[in-house]
Amino acid sequence: MLHSHPVEEVAVRLHPQDDVAIAKTELREGLLLTVEEAPGPQELVVCEPIPVGHKVALRPLAPGEPVRRYGQIIGFAGRPIRPGEWVHTHNLSLQELDRDPAFGADVRPVEVVPDRQRRTFLGYRRADGRVGTRNYLAVISTVNCSAHAAREIARHFTAERLAPFPHVDGVLALTHCLGCPIQYPLLQRTLAGMARHPNVGGYLLVGLGCETNQVAALKAGFGLTGPGLVIQELGGLRRTVQAGIAAVEEMLPAVNAAVRTAQPLSELMLALQCGGSDAWSGVTANPVVGLVADQVVQQGGTVVLAETPEIYGAEHLLTRRAVSPEVGHRLLAMVDWWREYARRMGVDMDDNRSVGNQAGGLTTIYEKSLGAVAKAGSTPLIAVYDYAEPVTARGFVFMNSPGYDPVAVTGQVAGGCNLVLFTTGRGSVLGFKPAPCIKVGSHSALYERMADEIDLDAGQVLAGVEMAQVAARLLDLVVAVASGQPTRSEAQGVGEAEFCPWNVEGVL
């Protein structure tokens, strides 16, 4: 006679209405499980091997019947599904959902932290009042044709050459493949956001001369007063690099004069991101980040969620938190734009899922999105911004962006985010200079396998550690990193290559 195991021993059921549970260990064929159901416990037999992180059906599902996880619809049965069966791409499909946006239904007042409990970090207070968590000098190319010059200028400033300037975190080259001939207004906003970023103590613009995105026009359009070099005017690459090195050397003493001082946590603006997600991301790492996001908002700070294709199917959870119908409608308009954009590109919104997402147990974009929005915690959605638009509101806001991590983070940082919280279940080596990037792993096996990359193990939650306790550790880490402690990606010098402005419509 087989011994029956409570489903909670080997899997995670997130909501009483869920039709599936997530396997904590590989479920072998023939395993007998007991599921608590009304009116009483039910037994099921696992029908086939089910990988870790994948879904096991808890009840019979007829073709076309909605399948729930998180208490929300993640898809529809594509054929009859038996209790104990593996639920994945072979038997789960998508249909359009008509969910009630219920604008503002879940808005609750923010529980503001009393002054005596306010936390501080050591940051760089800039002349415009914003606060940086790092102090870089940036060399910014206006066009791909000046990218090599920008990189050569930055590479000159080795650790040895910067030794006399201990308060300078480095000379950073921000280069890209854009700048001519179309989409330069969006690129200009992104580049200006980096030049004016609170983590950038000084900057140098480098252009070619004949590009659409002119150095002079960028400076005039955004009130930039820093120096700019034009290769064609200076007579070529070598002379431009020499002039750039001289310009940076002239700026270094002033950038080095900045010092860290105690600043309130309200001066933090966190970019909330996920990449290489798996089925555990929405169970551990993303909810942990959501708790930290709530605490930063309660301290008067700002958190910025992005990746519009990765809220598709979960947008109703955000509109219910919108402080006004106008904010909710602005969010939905962005989702509609992406639907049309995907149609024009000949792809489906469900194509957002990567090979790694699927291997990690995420079956549909609805399932991925429902887990992703957990990063945003529970406070009201107070504003919605376009890509790389300067974020001026305090609280929880949303920024329109693609789901591709480097492009999305570029927009958030250009908008003013001075620190990135990045969750991953499959693993990531992403950094993002000039903003430090704290990576949170969704399960302990990943943390142990990629210990050089992952800053915090949220998989402790699966081992029974209280989520609030893990969130407290993450908040302590946020304060430490904001105060200068290097992240694991920073310790390896990672972060320049991730600067990737959004190229919306390609080139002519």
Short mmCIF file of C-alpha atoms in Angstrom, two decimals:
data_model
loop_
_atom_site.label_atom_id
_atom_site.label_comp_id
_atom_site.label_asym_id
_atom_site.label_seq_id
_atom_site.Cartn_x
_atom_site.Cartn_y
_atom_site.Cartn_z
CA MET A 1 0.00 0.00 0.00
CA LEU A 2 1.41 3.39 -1.03
CA HIS A 3 2.03 6.02 1.62
CA SER A 4 0.26 9.29 0.78
CA HIS A 5 2.20 12.55 1.14
CA PRO A 6 0.47 15.89 1.79
CA VAL A 7 0.99 17.95 -1.34
CA GLU A 8 2.58 20.70 0.82
CA GLU A 9 5.54 18.41 1.55
CA VAL A 10 6.66 18.25 -2.06
CA ALA A 11 5.00 21.20 -3.79
CA VAL A 12 3.79 24.76 -3.25
CA ARG A 13 0.13 25.71 -3.67
CA LEU A 14 -0.10 29.49 -3.56
CA HIS A 15 -3.87 30.01 -3.30
CA PRO A 16 -6.82 27.82 -2.27
CA GLN A 17 -8.40 28.33 -5.72
CA ASP A 18 -5.28 27.17 -7.57
CA ASP A 19 -5.65 24.21 -9.91
CA VAL A 20 -1.92 23.49 -9.84
CA ALA A 21 0.97 23.27 -7.38
CA ILE A 22 4.68 23.89 -8.05
CA ALA A 23 7.01 20.95 -7.49
CA LYS A 24 9.70 21.64 -4.85
CA THR A 25 11.50 18.45 -5.87
CA GLU A 26 11.20 16.22 -8.90
CA LEU A 27 7.93 14.34 -8.57
CA ARG A 28 8.25 10.71 -9.58
CA GLU A 29 5.54 8.83 -11.43
CA GLY A 30 3.25 6.94 -9.05
CA LEU A 31 3.79 9.25 -6.06
CA LEU A 32 0.57 9.44 -4.00
CA LEU A 33 -0.41 12.93 -2.82
CA THR A 34 -3.16 14.21 -0.53
CA VAL A 35 -4.77 17.54 -1.43
CA GLU A 36 -6.95 19.51 0.96
CA GLU A 37 -10.17 20.29 -0.90
CA ALA A 38 -13.74 21.05 0.06
CA PRO A 39 -15.59 19.06 1.31
CA GLY A 40 -12.61 16.89 2.33
CA PRO A 41 -9.10 15.66 1.44
CA GLN A 42 -8.61 14.14 -2.02
CA GLU A 43 -5.88 11.78 -3.15
CA LEU A 44 -4.14 11.85 -6.51
CA VAL A 45 -1.37 9.86 -8.15
CA VAL A 46 1.40 11.66 -10.04
CA CYS A 47 0.93 10.45 -13.62
CA GLU A 48 4.40 11.15 -15.01
CA PRO A 49 7.76 12.59 -13.89
CA ILE A 50 7.39 16.31 -13.17
CA PRO A 51 10.55 18.48 -13.05
CA VAL A 52 11.39 20.80 -10.17
CA GLY A 53 9.57 24.13 -10.54
CA HIS A 54 6.93 22.72 -12.87
CA LYS A 55 3.21 22.37 -12.28
CA VAL A 56 1.20 19.34 -11.21
CA ALA A 57 -2.58 19.36 -11.74
CA LEU A 58 -4.54 19.09 -8.49
CA ARG A 59 -7.98 18.50 -10.00
CA PRO A 60 -9.46 17.40 -13.33
CA LEU A 61 -9.62 20.12 -16.00
CA ALA A 62 -11.81 19.98 -19.08
CA PRO A 63 -10.69 21.41 -22.46
CA GLY A 64 -11.09 25.20 -22.47
CA GLU A 65 -11.39 25.37 -18.68
CA PRO A 66 -9.34 28.16 -17.02
CA VAL A 67 -6.28 27.07 -15.05
CA ARG A 68 -5.35 29.11 -12.00
CA ARG A 69 -2.12 29.87 -10.16
CA TYR A 70 -1.80 32.77 -7.67
CA GLY A 71 -5.60 32.55 -7.63
CA GLN A 72 -5.47 34.05 -11.16
CA ILE A 73 -5.91 32.60 -14.64
CA ILE A 74 -2.59 31.60 -16.23
CA GLY A 75 -4.11 29.83 -19.25
CA PHE A 76 -6.71 27.35 -20.43
CA ALA A 77 -6.62 23.58 -20.67
CA GLY A 78 -5.81 22.63 -24.26
CA ARG A 79 -7.11 19.11 -23.74
CA PRO A 80 -8.44 17.05 -20.80
CA ILE A 81 -5.99 17.19 -17.88
CA ARG A 82 -6.08 14.56 -15.15
CA PRO A 83 -5.17 15.16 -11.49
CA GLY A 84 -1.48 14.37 -11.08
CA GLU A 85 -0.63 15.30 -14.66
CA TRP A 86 2.23 17.62 -15.65
CA VAL A 87 0.79 20.98 -16.77
CA HIS A 88 2.95 22.82 -19.29
CA THR A 89 3.13 23.97 -22.89
CA HIS A 90 1.81 20.66 -24.27
CA ASN A 91 -1.59 21.01 -22.58
CA LEU A 92 -1.99 24.69 -21.59
CA SER A 93 -2.96 27.42 -24.06
CA LEU A 94 -3.85 31.12 -24.08
CA GLN A 95 -7.06 32.99 -24.79
CA GLU A 96 -7.71 36.71 -24.61
CA LEU A 97 -8.92 37.81 -21.19
CA ASP A 98 -11.46 40.52 -20.48
CA ARG A 99 -10.52 41.48 -16.94
CA ASP A 100 -12.17 44.33 -15.06
CA PRO A 101 -9.55 47.08 -14.50
CA ALA A 102 -11.47 48.21 -11.40
CA PHE A 103 -9.46 51.42 -11.21
CA GLY A 104 -8.39 52.19 -7.66
CA ALA A 105 -10.25 49.30 -6.02
CA ASP A 106 -7.16 48.17 -4.08
CA VAL A 107 -5.69 51.58 -3.27
CA ARG A 108 -4.79 51.79 0.39
CA PRO A 109 -3.09 54.67 2.22
CA VAL A 110 0.67 54.26 2.57
CA GLU A 111 1.74 53.62 6.15
CA VAL A 112 4.40 56.30 6.41
CA VAL A 113 7.36 55.41 8.64
CA PRO A 114 7.65 57.75 11.65
CA ASP A 115 10.64 60.12 11.60
CA ARG A 116 12.36 58.32 14.48
CA GLN A 117 12.36 55.08 12.44
CA ARG A 118 13.63 56.61 9.20
CA ARG A 119 16.78 55.02 7.80
CA THR A 120 19.71 56.70 6.10
CA PHE A 121 22.47 55.78 3.69
CA LEU A 122 25.70 57.49 2.67
CA GLY A 123 25.15 59.19 -0.68
CA TYR A 124 26.31 62.06 -2.89
CA ARG A 125 24.02 65.08 -2.67
CA ARG A 126 24.09 66.86 -6.07
CA ALA A 127 23.50 70.52 -6.87
CA ASP A 128 19.97 69.77 -8.17
CA GLY A 129 19.04 68.13 -4.85
CA ARG A 130 19.08 64.54 -6.08
CA VAL A 131 21.32 61.98 -4.41
CA GLY A 132 23.72 59.56 -6.04
CA THR A 133 24.79 56.15 -4.82
CA ARG A 134 27.91 56.21 -7.03
CA ASN A 135 30.22 58.91 -8.42
CA TYR A 136 31.22 58.22 -12.01
CA LEU A 137 32.55 60.38 -14.81
CA ALA A 138 30.78 59.34 -18.03
CA VAL A 139 32.02 59.56 -21.62
CA ILE A 140 28.87 59.43 -23.77
CA SER A 141 28.81 58.82 -27.53
CA THR A 142 26.02 60.56 -29.43
CA VAL A 143 26.23 58.04 -32.29
CA ASN A 144 27.73 54.62 -32.91
CA CYS A 145 30.33 56.27 -35.16
CA SER A 146 31.90 57.95 -32.08
CA ALA A 147 31.63 54.90 -29.82
CA HIS A 148 35.23 53.75 -30.32
CA ALA A 149 36.56 57.20 -29.45
CA ALA A 150 34.46 57.27 -26.28
CA ARG A 151 35.72 53.84 -25.24
CA GLU A 152 39.36 54.77 -25.91
CA ILE A 153 39.02 57.90 -23.77
CA ALA A 154 37.51 55.95 -20.90
CA ARG A 155 40.02 53.08 -21.13
CA HIS A 156 42.88 55.51 -20.63
CA PHE A 157 41.78 56.03 -17.04
CA THR A 158 43.02 52.86 -15.41
CA ALA A 159 42.83 52.20 -11.68
CA GLU A 160 46.41 53.42 -11.37
CA ARG A 161 45.65 56.70 -13.13
CA LEU A 162 42.55 57.21 -10.95
CA ALA A 163 44.36 56.45 -7.70
CA PRO A 164 44.77 60.18 -6.86
CA PHE A 165 40.96 60.52 -7.09
CA PRO A 166 39.61 58.08 -4.48
CA HIS A 167 36.05 59.46 -4.57
CA VAL A 168 35.67 58.72 -8.30
CA ASP A 169 34.20 55.27 -8.97
CA GLY A 170 35.55 55.20 -12.51
CA VAL A 171 35.47 56.74 -15.96
CA LEU A 172 32.60 55.06 -17.76
CA ALA A 173 32.01 54.76 -21.53
CA LEU A 174 28.31 54.81 -22.46
CA THR A 175 28.17 53.75 -26.10
CA HIS A 176 25.47 52.35 -28.39
CA CYS A 177 24.64 51.50 -32.00
CA LEU A 178 22.15 54.32 -32.65
CA GLY A 179 22.17 58.06 -33.37
CA CYS A 180 21.47 58.26 -37.11
CA PRO A 181 19.10 58.79 -38.83
CA ILE A 182 15.77 58.07 -37.03
CA GLN A 183 14.42 57.71 -33.49
CA TYR A 184 16.97 60.18 -32.18
CA PRO A 185 14.48 62.11 -29.95
CA LEU A 186 14.05 59.01 -27.76
CA LEU A 187 17.80 58.43 -27.85
CA GLN A 188 18.42 62.06 -26.90
CA ARG A 189 16.17 61.75 -23.85
CA THR A 190 18.03 58.62 -22.80
CA LEU A 191 21.50 60.15 -23.25
CA ALA A 192 20.49 63.34 -21.46
CA GLY A 193 19.13 61.26 -18.59
CA MET A 194 22.51 59.57 -18.22
CA ALA A 195 24.43 62.84 -18.41
CA ARG A 196 22.24 64.37 -15.69
CA HIS A 197 22.09 61.20 -13.59
CA PRO A 198 22.76 61.65 -9.86
CA ASN A 199 25.36 58.84 -10.03
CA VAL A 200 27.31 60.83 -12.65
CA GLY A 201 29.49 63.58 -11.26
CA GLY A 202 30.65 64.78 -14.67
CA TYR A 203 30.30 63.86 -18.34
CA LEU A 204 31.83 64.34 -21.76
CA LEU A 205 29.81 64.06 -25.00
CA VAL A 206 31.55 62.69 -28.10
CA GLY A 207 30.04 62.91 -31.59
CA LEU A 208 31.16 62.30 -35.16
CA GLY A 209 29.80 65.47 -36.77
CA CYS A 210 27.42 64.47 -39.56
CA GLU A 211 24.96 62.37 -37.52
CA THR A 212 21.34 63.29 -36.94
CA ASN A 213 21.88 63.33 -33.18
CA GLN A 214 24.16 66.37 -33.04
CA VAL A 215 26.16 67.18 -29.89
CA ALA A 216 25.08 70.84 -30.04
CA ALA A 217 21.40 69.97 -30.47
CA LEU A 218 21.51 67.48 -27.58
CA LYS A 219 23.07 70.07 -25.29
CA ALA A 220 20.67 72.83 -26.32
CA GLY A 221 17.57 70.66 -26.16
CA PHE A 222 18.22 69.40 -22.64
CA GLY A 223 20.18 72.22 -21.07
CA LEU A 224 23.41 70.22 -20.84
CA THR A 225 26.44 72.38 -20.02
CA GLY A 226 29.20 69.77 -20.03
CA PRO A 227 31.93 69.65 -22.70
CA GLY A 228 31.39 68.07 -26.11
CA LEU A 229 33.83 66.92 -28.79
CA VAL A 230 33.16 66.40 -32.52
CA ILE A 231 35.54 64.06 -34.36
CA GLN A 232 35.18 65.68 -37.79
CA GLU A 233 35.91 69.11 -36.36
CA LEU A 234 38.96 67.92 -34.41
CA GLY A 235 40.49 66.15 -37.40
CA GLY A 236 40.06 62.49 -36.60
CA LEU A 237 40.06 59.75 -33.99
CA ARG A 238 43.54 60.22 -32.50
CA ARG A 239 43.13 63.94 -31.90
CA THR A 240 39.66 63.41 -30.45
CA VAL A 241 40.93 60.79 -28.00
CA GLN A 242 43.74 63.12 -26.94
CA ALA A 243 41.31 66.00 -26.47
CA GLY A 244 38.92 63.74 -24.57
CA ILE A 245 41.61 62.56 -22.18
CA ALA A 246 42.55 66.18 -21.50
CA ALA A 247 38.91 67.13 -20.91
CA VAL A 248 38.39 64.26 -18.43
CA GLU A 249 41.63 65.11 -16.62
CA GLU A 250 40.37 68.66 -16.21
CA MET A 251 37.04 67.45 -14.73
CA LEU A 252 38.42 64.81 -12.35
CA PRO A 253 39.34 67.11 -9.44
CA ALA A 254 35.83 68.57 -9.29
CA VAL A 255 34.19 65.12 -9.50
CA ASN A 256 36.54 63.82 -6.79
CA ALA A 257 35.52 66.70 -4.51
CA ALA A 258 32.14 65.06 -3.92
CA VAL A 259 31.87 63.20 -0.60
CA ARG A 260 29.33 60.82 0.86
CA THR A 261 27.08 62.20 3.58
CA ALA A 262 24.11 60.77 5.48
CA GLN A 263 20.97 60.93 3.31
CA PRO A 264 17.41 59.74 4.01
CA LEU A 265 16.19 56.58 2.36
CA SER A 266 13.59 58.76 0.65
CA GLU A 267 16.35 59.72 -1.82
CA LEU A 268 16.52 56.19 -3.21
CA MET A 269 14.89 55.44 -6.55
CA LEU A 270 14.91 51.69 -7.18
CA ALA A 271 14.58 50.09 -10.61
CA LEU A 272 12.62 46.85 -10.16
CA GLN A 273 13.69 44.24 -12.71
CA CYS A 274 13.67 40.51 -13.37
CA GLY A 275 15.51 38.44 -15.94
CA GLY A 276 15.99 34.75 -16.55
CA SER A 277 12.85 34.16 -14.50
CA ASP A 278 11.63 30.74 -13.43
CA ALA A 279 8.58 29.37 -11.61
CA TRP A 280 10.10 30.29 -8.22
CA SER A 281 10.67 33.95 -9.15
CA GLY A 282 7.03 34.78 -8.39
CA VAL A 283 7.10 32.74 -5.16
CA THR A 284 10.31 33.96 -3.50
CA ALA A 285 12.50 36.62 -5.11
CA ASN A 286 9.82 38.89 -6.58
CA PRO A 287 7.63 38.99 -3.43
CA VAL A 288 10.75 39.64 -1.32
CA VAL A 289 11.63 42.58 -3.56
CA GLY A 290 7.99 43.68 -3.30
CA LEU A 291 8.26 43.88 0.48
CA VAL A 292 11.41 46.00 0.15
CA ALA A 293 9.69 48.20 -2.45
CA ASP A 294 6.87 48.82 0.02
CA GLN A 295 9.33 49.76 2.76
CA VAL A 296 11.19 52.18 0.50
CA VAL A 297 7.88 53.84 -0.44
CA GLN A 298 6.91 54.00 3.25
CA GLN A 299 10.22 55.80 3.84
CA GLY A 300 9.32 58.37 1.16
CA GLY A 301 11.34 56.85 -1.69
CA THR A 302 10.48 55.77 -5.22
CA VAL A 303 10.28 52.37 -6.93
CA VAL A 304 9.96 51.98 -10.70
CA LEU A 305 8.46 48.89 -12.34
CA ALA A 306 8.97 48.48 -16.11
CA GLU A 307 8.80 45.86 -18.90
CA THR A 308 5.28 46.43 -20.27
CA PRO A 309 5.08 43.10 -22.16
CA GLU A 310 5.72 41.40 -18.81
CA ILE A 311 2.66 42.83 -17.11
CA TYR A 312 0.44 41.52 -19.94
CA GLY A 313 -2.22 39.36 -18.34
CA ALA A 314 -1.61 40.94 -14.94
CA GLU A 315 -2.27 44.60 -15.75
CA HIS A 316 -5.57 44.45 -13.85
CA LEU A 317 -3.61 43.97 -10.61
CA LEU A 318 -1.89 47.30 -11.25
CA THR A 319 -4.94 49.25 -12.43
CA ARG A 320 -6.69 48.22 -9.23
CA ARG A 321 -3.90 50.10 -7.43
CA ALA A 322 -4.02 53.19 -9.67
CA VAL A 323 -4.67 56.41 -7.75
CA SER A 324 -6.92 57.70 -10.55
CA PRO A 325 -8.67 56.43 -13.69
CA GLU A 326 -6.28 58.62 -15.71
CA VAL A 327 -3.25 56.73 -14.36
CA GLY A 328 -4.97 53.39 -15.00
CA HIS A 329 -5.99 54.32 -18.53
CA ARG A 330 -2.44 55.49 -19.32
CA LEU A 331 -1.12 52.08 -18.27
CA LEU A 332 -3.70 50.21 -20.35
CA ALA A 333 -2.94 52.40 -23.37
CA MET A 334 0.68 51.27 -23.18
CA VAL A 335 -0.38 47.62 -23.03
CA ASP A 336 -2.61 48.18 -26.08
CA TRP A 337 0.32 49.81 -27.92
CA TRP A 338 2.38 46.68 -27.31
CA ARG A 339 -0.41 44.44 -28.61
CA GLU A 340 -0.46 46.43 -31.84
CA TYR A 341 3.35 46.57 -32.00
CA ALA A 342 3.55 42.77 -31.65
CA ARG A 343 0.94 42.36 -34.40
CA ARG A 344 2.91 44.61 -36.76
CA MET A 345 6.11 42.68 -35.99
CA GLY A 346 4.35 39.39 -36.74
CA VAL A 347 4.79 37.97 -33.24
CA ASP A 348 2.56 37.12 -30.29
CA MET A 349 2.75 38.62 -26.80
CA ASP A 350 3.22 35.09 -25.48
CA ASP A 351 6.51 34.93 -27.40
CA ASN A 352 8.02 37.06 -24.62
CA ARG A 353 8.78 33.85 -22.72
CA SER A 354 12.33 32.66 -23.38
CA VAL A 355 13.65 29.12 -23.66
CA GLY A 356 15.00 29.44 -20.12
CA ASN A 357 11.67 30.70 -18.77
CA GLN A 358 9.92 27.63 -20.12
CA ALA A 359 12.62 25.25 -18.89
CA GLY A 360 12.22 26.87 -15.46
CA GLY A 361 8.49 26.07 -15.39
CA LEU A 362 6.84 29.22 -16.78
CA THR A 363 4.28 28.11 -19.34
CA THR A 364 2.48 31.28 -20.49
CA ILE A 365 3.05 35.04 -20.49
CA TYR A 366 0.12 35.35 -18.06
CA GLU A 367 1.92 33.14 -15.56
CA LYS A 368 5.19 35.03 -16.05
CA SER A 369 3.49 38.43 -15.68
CA LEU A 370 1.54 37.50 -12.55
CA GLY A 371 4.82 36.59 -10.87
CA ALA A 372 6.66 39.63 -12.24
CA VAL A 373 4.26 42.25 -10.83
CA ALA A 374 4.95 40.95 -7.32
CA LYS A 375 8.16 43.03 -7.43
CA ALA A 376 5.99 46.14 -7.15
CA GLY A 377 4.69 45.33 -3.67
CA SER A 378 1.29 46.67 -2.65
CA THR A 379 1.41 50.48 -2.49
CA PRO A 380 -0.67 52.70 -4.83
CA LEU A 381 0.38 53.23 -8.44
CA ILE A 382 0.77 56.99 -8.56
CA ALA A 383 2.17 57.69 -12.03
CA VAL A 384 3.01 56.10 -15.39
CA TYR A 385 6.01 57.30 -17.41
CA ASP A 386 7.21 56.83 -20.94
CA TYR A 387 10.61 55.28 -21.62
CA ALA A 388 13.56 57.19 -20.11
CA GLU A 389 11.24 60.02 -19.05
CA PRO A 390 12.53 61.78 -15.91
CA VAL A 391 10.75 60.31 -12.88
CA THR A 392 9.71 63.10 -10.52
CA ALA A 393 6.96 61.46 -8.44
CA ARG A 394 7.64 59.67 -5.16
CA GLY A 395 6.09 56.30 -4.50
CA PHE A 396 5.38 53.37 -6.82
CA VAL A 397 5.42 54.27 -10.52
CA PHE A 398 5.53 52.39 -13.81
CA MET A 399 7.73 53.05 -16.86
CA ASN A 400 6.94 51.80 -20.36
CA SER A 401 9.72 49.63 -21.80
CA PRO A 402 10.40 46.40 -23.64
CA GLY A 403 10.82 43.21 -21.65
CA TYR A 404 14.47 42.84 -22.69
CA ASP A 405 16.46 43.49 -19.52
CA PRO A 406 19.31 45.75 -20.74
CA VAL A 407 16.93 47.97 -22.71
CA ALA A 408 14.44 48.18 -19.85
CA VAL A 409 17.06 48.98 -17.21
CA THR A 410 18.61 51.61 -19.49
CA GLY A 411 15.27 53.44 -19.53
CA GLN A 412 14.80 53.18 -15.78
CA VAL A 413 18.29 54.44 -14.99
CA ALA A 414 18.02 57.24 -17.57
CA GLY A 415 14.79 58.19 -15.76
CA GLY A 416 16.75 58.63 -12.53
CA CYS A 417 16.94 55.24 -10.76
CA ASN A 418 20.08 55.20 -8.63
CA LEU A 419 20.00 51.50 -7.70
CA VAL A 420 18.66 48.33 -9.40
CA LEU A 421 17.01 45.34 -7.74
CA PHE A 422 17.19 42.46 -10.21
CA THR A 423 15.62 39.06 -9.59
CA THR A 424 16.55 35.90 -11.46
CA GLY A 425 15.71 32.23 -11.35
CA ARG A 426 17.84 30.89 -14.19
CA GLY A 427 20.86 33.08 -13.45
CA SER A 428 22.14 36.43 -14.72
CA VAL A 429 25.50 38.20 -14.91
CA LEU A 430 23.95 41.61 -15.58
CA GLY A 431 25.27 44.76 -13.94
CA PHE A 432 24.39 48.32 -14.83
CA LYS A 433 26.85 51.16 -14.44
CA PRO A 434 26.41 53.84 -13.25
CA ALA A 435 23.70 52.32 -11.00
CA PRO A 436 24.70 49.37 -8.78
CA CYS A 437 22.70 46.22 -9.49
CA ILE A 438 21.75 43.87 -6.62
CA LYS A 439 20.79 40.43 -7.95
CA VAL A 440 18.35 38.28 -5.98
CA GLY A 441 18.20 34.54 -6.71
CA SER A 442 14.87 32.72 -6.57
CA HIS A 443 16.18 29.41 -5.21
CA SER A 444 19.17 28.23 -3.19
CA ALA A 445 20.58 25.88 -5.84
CA LEU A 446 21.05 28.90 -8.13
CA TYR A 447 22.66 30.93 -5.35
CA GLU A 448 25.14 28.14 -4.65
CA ARG A 449 25.89 27.53 -8.33
CA MET A 450 26.38 31.24 -9.18
CA ALA A 451 27.74 32.55 -5.89
CA ASP A 452 29.97 35.07 -7.70
CA GLU A 453 26.94 36.69 -9.35
CA ILE A 454 23.98 36.54 -6.95
CA ASP A 455 23.91 38.93 -3.98
CA LEU A 456 21.03 37.42 -2.00
CA ASP A 457 19.37 34.00 -1.79
CA ALA A 458 15.59 34.38 -1.68
CA GLY A 459 15.30 30.61 -1.90
CA GLN A 460 15.57 30.60 1.89
CA VAL A 461 11.82 31.18 1.82
CA LEU A 462 11.30 27.68 0.42
CA ALA A 463 13.34 26.31 3.33
CA GLY A 464 10.97 27.91 5.85
CA VAL A 465 12.63 31.27 6.55
CA GLU A 466 10.03 33.99 6.96
CA MET A 467 9.74 36.18 3.86
CA ALA A 468 9.80 39.31 6.03
CA GLN A 469 13.14 38.18 7.45
CA VAL A 470 14.66 37.73 3.99
CA ALA A 471 13.26 41.13 2.96
CA ALA A 472 14.90 42.72 6.02
CA ARG A 473 18.25 41.29 4.90
CA LEU A 474 17.70 42.66 1.42
CA LEU A 475 16.83 46.12 2.75
CA ASP A 476 20.03 46.09 4.82
CA LEU A 477 21.93 45.15 1.67
CA VAL A 478 20.25 47.98 -0.26
CA VAL A 479 21.42 50.46 2.37
CA ALA A 480 24.95 49.04 2.35
CA VAL A 481 25.24 49.07 -1.44
CA ALA A 482 23.74 52.56 -1.69
CA SER A 483 26.43 53.61 0.78
CA GLY A 484 29.24 52.26 -1.39
CA GLN A 485 29.53 48.52 -0.78
CA PRO A 486 30.15 46.91 -4.20
CA THR A 487 27.66 44.40 -5.56
CA ARG A 488 28.97 41.11 -6.86
CA SER A 489 28.65 42.32 -10.44
CA GLU A 490 30.51 45.54 -9.60
CA ALA A 491 33.30 43.53 -7.95
CA GLN A 492 33.85 41.87 -11.34
CA GLY A 493 33.75 45.13 -13.29
CA VAL A 494 30.43 44.29 -14.97
CA GLY A 495 28.09 47.04 -16.14
CA GLU A 496 29.23 49.01 -19.20
CA ALA A 497 27.95 46.69 -21.93
CA GLU A 498 24.39 46.77 -20.54
CA PHE A 499 23.76 50.35 -21.66
CA CYS A 500 21.28 49.66 -24.46
CA PRO A 501 18.86 52.46 -25.51
CA TRP A 502 15.55 51.36 -27.02
CA ASN A 503 15.52 51.28 -30.84
CA VAL A 504 11.77 51.26 -31.36
CA GLU A 505 11.43 51.10 -35.13
CA GLY A 506 14.85 50.15 -36.49
CA VAL A 507 16.75 52.22 -39.06
CA LEU A 508 16.37 53.54 -42.62
#
